[in-house]
Tab-separated table of C-alpha atoms in Angstrom:
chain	number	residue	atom	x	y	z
A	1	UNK	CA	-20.066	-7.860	-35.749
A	2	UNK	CA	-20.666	-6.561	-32.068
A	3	UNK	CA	-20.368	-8.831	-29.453
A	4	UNK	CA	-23.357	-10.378	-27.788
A	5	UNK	CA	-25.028	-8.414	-24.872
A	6	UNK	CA	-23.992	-10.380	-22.037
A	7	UNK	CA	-20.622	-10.712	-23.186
A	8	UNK	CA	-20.345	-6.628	-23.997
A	9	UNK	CA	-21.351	-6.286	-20.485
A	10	UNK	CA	-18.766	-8.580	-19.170
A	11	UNK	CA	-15.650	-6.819	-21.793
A	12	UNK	CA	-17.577	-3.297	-20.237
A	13	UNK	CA	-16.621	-4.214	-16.019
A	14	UNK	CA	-13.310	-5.730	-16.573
A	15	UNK	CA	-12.340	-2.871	-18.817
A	16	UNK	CA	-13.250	-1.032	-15.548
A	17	UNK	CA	-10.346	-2.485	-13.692
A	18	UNK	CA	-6.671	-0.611	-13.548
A	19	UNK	CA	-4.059	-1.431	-15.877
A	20	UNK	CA	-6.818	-3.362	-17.932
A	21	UNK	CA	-7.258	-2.168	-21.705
A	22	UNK	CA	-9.933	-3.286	-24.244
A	23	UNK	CA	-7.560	-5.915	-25.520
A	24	UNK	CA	-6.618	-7.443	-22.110
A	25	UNK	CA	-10.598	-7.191	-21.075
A	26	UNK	CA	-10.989	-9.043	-24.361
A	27	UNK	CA	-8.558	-11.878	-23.625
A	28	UNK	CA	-10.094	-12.525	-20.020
A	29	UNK	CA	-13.600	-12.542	-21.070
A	30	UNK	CA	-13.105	-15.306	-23.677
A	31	UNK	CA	-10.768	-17.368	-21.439
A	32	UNK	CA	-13.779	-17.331	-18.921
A	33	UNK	CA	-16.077	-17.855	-21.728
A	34	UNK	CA	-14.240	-21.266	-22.333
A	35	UNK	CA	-13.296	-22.095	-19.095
A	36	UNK	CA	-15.526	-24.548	-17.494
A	37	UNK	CA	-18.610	-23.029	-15.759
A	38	UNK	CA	-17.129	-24.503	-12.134
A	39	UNK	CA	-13.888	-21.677	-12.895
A	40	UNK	CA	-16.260	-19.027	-13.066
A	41	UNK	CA	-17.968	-19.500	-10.398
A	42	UNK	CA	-14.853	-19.604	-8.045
A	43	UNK	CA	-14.468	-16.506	-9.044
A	44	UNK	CA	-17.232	-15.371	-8.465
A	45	UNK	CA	-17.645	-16.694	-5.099
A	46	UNK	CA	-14.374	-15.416	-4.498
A	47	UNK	CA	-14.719	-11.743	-5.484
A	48	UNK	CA	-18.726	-11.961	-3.259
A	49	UNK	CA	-16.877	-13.281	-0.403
A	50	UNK	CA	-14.094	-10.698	-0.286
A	51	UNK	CA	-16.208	-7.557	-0.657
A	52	UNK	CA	-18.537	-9.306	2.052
A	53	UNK	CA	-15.946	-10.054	4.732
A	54	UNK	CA	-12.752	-7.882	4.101
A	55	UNK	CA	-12.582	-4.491	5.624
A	56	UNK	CA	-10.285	-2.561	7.306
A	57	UNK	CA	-8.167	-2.938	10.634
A	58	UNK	CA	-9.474	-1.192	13.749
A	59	UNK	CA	-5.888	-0.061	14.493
A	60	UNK	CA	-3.840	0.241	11.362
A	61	UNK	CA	-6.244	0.568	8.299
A	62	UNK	CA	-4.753	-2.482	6.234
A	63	UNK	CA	-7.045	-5.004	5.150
A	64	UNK	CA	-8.549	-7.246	7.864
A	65	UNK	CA	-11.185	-9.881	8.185
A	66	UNK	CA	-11.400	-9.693	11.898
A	67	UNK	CA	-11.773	-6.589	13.685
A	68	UNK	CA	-7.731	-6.505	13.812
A	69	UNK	CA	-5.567	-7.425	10.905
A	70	UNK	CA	-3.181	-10.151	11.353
A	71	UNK	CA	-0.417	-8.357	12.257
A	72	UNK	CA	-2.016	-5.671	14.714
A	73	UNK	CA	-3.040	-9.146	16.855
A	74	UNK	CA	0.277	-10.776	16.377
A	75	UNK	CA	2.196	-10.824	19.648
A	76	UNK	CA	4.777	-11.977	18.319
A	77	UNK	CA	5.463	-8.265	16.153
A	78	UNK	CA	7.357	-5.165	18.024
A	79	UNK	CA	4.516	-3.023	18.578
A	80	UNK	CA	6.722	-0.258	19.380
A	81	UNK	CA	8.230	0.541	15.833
A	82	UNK	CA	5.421	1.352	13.124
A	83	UNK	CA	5.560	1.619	9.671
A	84	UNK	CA	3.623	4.643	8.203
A	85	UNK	CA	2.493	3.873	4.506
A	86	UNK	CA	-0.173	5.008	2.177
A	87	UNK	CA	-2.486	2.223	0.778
A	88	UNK	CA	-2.868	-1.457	2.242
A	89	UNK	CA	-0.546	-2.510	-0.973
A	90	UNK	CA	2.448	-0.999	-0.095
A	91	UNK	CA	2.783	-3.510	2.774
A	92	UNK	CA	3.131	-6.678	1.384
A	93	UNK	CA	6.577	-5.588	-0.223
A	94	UNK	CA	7.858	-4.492	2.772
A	95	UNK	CA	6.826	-7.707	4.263
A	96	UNK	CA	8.421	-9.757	1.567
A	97	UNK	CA	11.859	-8.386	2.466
A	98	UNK	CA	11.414	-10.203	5.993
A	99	UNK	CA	13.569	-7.779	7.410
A	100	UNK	CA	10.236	-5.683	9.332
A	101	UNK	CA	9.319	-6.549	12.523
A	102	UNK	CA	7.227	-4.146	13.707
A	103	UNK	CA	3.909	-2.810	12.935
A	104	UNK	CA	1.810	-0.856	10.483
A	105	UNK	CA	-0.473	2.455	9.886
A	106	UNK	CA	-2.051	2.993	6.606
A	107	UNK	CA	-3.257	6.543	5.704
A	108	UNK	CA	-5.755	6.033	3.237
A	109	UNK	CA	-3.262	7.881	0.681
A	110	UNK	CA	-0.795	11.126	0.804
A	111	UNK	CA	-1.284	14.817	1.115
A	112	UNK	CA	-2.212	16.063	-2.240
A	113	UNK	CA	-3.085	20.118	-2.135
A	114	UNK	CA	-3.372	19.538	-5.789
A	115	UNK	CA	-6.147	16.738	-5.556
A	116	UNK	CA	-7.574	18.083	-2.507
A	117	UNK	CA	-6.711	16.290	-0.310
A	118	UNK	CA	-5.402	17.352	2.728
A	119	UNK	CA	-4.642	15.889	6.883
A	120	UNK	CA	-8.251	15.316	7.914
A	121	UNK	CA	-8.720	13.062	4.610
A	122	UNK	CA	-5.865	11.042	6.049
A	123	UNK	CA	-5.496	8.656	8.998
A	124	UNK	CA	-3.596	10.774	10.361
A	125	UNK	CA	-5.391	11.640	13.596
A	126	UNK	CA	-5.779	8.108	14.651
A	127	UNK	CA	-1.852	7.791	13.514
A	128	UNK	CA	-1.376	10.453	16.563
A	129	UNK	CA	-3.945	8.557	18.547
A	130	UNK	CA	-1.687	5.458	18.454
A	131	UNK	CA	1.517	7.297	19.573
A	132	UNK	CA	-0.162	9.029	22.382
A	133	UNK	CA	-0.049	5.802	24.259
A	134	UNK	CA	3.749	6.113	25.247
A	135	UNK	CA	4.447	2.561	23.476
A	136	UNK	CA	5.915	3.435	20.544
A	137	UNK	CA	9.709	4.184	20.036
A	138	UNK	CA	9.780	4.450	16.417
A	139	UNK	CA	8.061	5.878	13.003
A	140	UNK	CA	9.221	4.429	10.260
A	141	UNK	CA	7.494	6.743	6.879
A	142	UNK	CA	7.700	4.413	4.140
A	143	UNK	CA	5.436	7.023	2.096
A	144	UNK	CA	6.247	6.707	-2.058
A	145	UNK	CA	9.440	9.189	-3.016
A	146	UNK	CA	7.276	11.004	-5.250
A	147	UNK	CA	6.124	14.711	-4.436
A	148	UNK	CA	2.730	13.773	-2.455
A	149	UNK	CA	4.474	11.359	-0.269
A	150	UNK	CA	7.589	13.724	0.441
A	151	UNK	CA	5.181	15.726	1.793
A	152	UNK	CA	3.325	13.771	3.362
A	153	UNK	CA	6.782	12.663	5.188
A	154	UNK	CA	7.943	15.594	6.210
A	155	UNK	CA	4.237	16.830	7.361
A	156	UNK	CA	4.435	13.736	9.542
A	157	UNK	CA	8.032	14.022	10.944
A	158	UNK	CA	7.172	17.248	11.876
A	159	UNK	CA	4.052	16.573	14.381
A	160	UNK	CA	5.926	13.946	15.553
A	161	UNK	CA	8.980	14.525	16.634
A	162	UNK	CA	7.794	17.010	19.408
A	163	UNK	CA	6.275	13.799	21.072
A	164	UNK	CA	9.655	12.299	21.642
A	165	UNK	CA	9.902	9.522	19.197
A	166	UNK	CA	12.130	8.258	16.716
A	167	UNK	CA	11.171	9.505	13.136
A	168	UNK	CA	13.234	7.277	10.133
A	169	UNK	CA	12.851	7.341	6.722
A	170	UNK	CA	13.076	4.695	3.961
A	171	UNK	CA	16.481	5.069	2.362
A	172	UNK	CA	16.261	6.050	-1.529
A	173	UNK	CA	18.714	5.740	-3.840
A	174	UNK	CA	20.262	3.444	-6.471
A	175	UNK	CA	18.790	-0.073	-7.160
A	176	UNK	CA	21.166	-3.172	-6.285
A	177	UNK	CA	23.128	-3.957	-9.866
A	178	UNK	CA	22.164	-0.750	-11.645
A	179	UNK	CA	24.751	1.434	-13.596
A	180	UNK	CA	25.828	5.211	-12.881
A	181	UNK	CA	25.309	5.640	-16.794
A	182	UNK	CA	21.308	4.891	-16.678
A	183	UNK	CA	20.634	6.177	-12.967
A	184	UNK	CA	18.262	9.153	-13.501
A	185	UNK	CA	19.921	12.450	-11.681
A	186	UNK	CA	17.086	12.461	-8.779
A	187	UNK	CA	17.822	8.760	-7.890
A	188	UNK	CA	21.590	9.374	-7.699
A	189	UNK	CA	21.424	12.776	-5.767
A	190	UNK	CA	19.514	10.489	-2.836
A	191	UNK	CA	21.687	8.149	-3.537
A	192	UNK	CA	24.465	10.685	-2.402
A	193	UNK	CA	22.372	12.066	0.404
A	194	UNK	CA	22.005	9.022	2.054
A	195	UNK	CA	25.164	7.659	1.934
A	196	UNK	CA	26.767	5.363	4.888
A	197	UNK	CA	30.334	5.196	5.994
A	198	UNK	CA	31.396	1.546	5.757
């Protein structure tokens, strides 16, 4: 028996959503089916209000509801070190680690030849923008290790170290309590590279 319009419709748009499959879509639907009608409409209201007030930073691109995010208008962050990364979500991991202090730039994704996309589909203009302003000491490229944001990375350390600054990199290597026997070869190699004297 097929399910009832409204509900089809409903299984339909959260089947729409990443990392959601038919059978996840199916168990959300019915919990909001029997969740009282005061539930839904928090979410509702919730998912209205963030398309209607959330958009992005002025300066860095990450998520804001003000013209600046919170962390652009934070005095209390080192505006002189910023950390380059490719999609609002990779910050709040960084952030978790508390061990950031500075500030972020968010290009809108990596450099993808492939997928067509290339530096003027990036924010990587107003990037340059921001470091034309003599404040800034430090780039940190906290770009994915995968191929796109490699080269993304080195694109980036390369039209900006003629300006003088700092360029770093996020470390990559072996994960805290993982064994030699299951480390893939990639992970160790960087793992090698980027070895520190102790």
């Amino acid at each position: 028996m097929d399910a009832a319009p409204a509900i089809q419709t409903l299984l339909d748009e959260l089947g729409r959503l990443p990392g959601i499959g038919p059978k996840s879509a199916q168990r959300i639907a019915y919990w909001l089916l029997n969740a009282d009608r005061e539930t839904a409409l928090r979410l509702s209201d919730a998912i209205v209000q963030v398309k209607d007030t959330v958009h992005f930073c002025s300066v860095c691109f990450n998520y804001a509801q003000d013209d600046q995010c919170e962390i652009c208008a934070s005095t209390k962050r080192d505006h002189r070190v910023i950390c380059v990364v490719s999609e609002p979500q990779d910050i709040p991991p960084i952030e978790r680690t508390a061990t950031f202090f500075g500030t972020y730039h968010v290009l809108g994704g990596a450099l993808s030849p492939m997928d067509g996309i290339g530096p003027d589909d990036l924010h990587i203009a107003e990037l340059m923008a921001r470091l034309a302003s003599d404040e800034v000491t430090e780039v940190l490229l906290a770009t994915n290790p995968n191929v796109e944001g490699e080269t993304t990375a080195s694109y980036l350390a390369r039209l900006i170290k003629p300006l003088g600054i700092k360029v770093t990199r996020l470390a990559s290597g072996m994960p805290v309590g993982g064994d030699l026997e299951f480390i893939d070869e990639v992970t160790l190699a960087r793992a090698i590279e980027s070895r520190r004297v102790l």
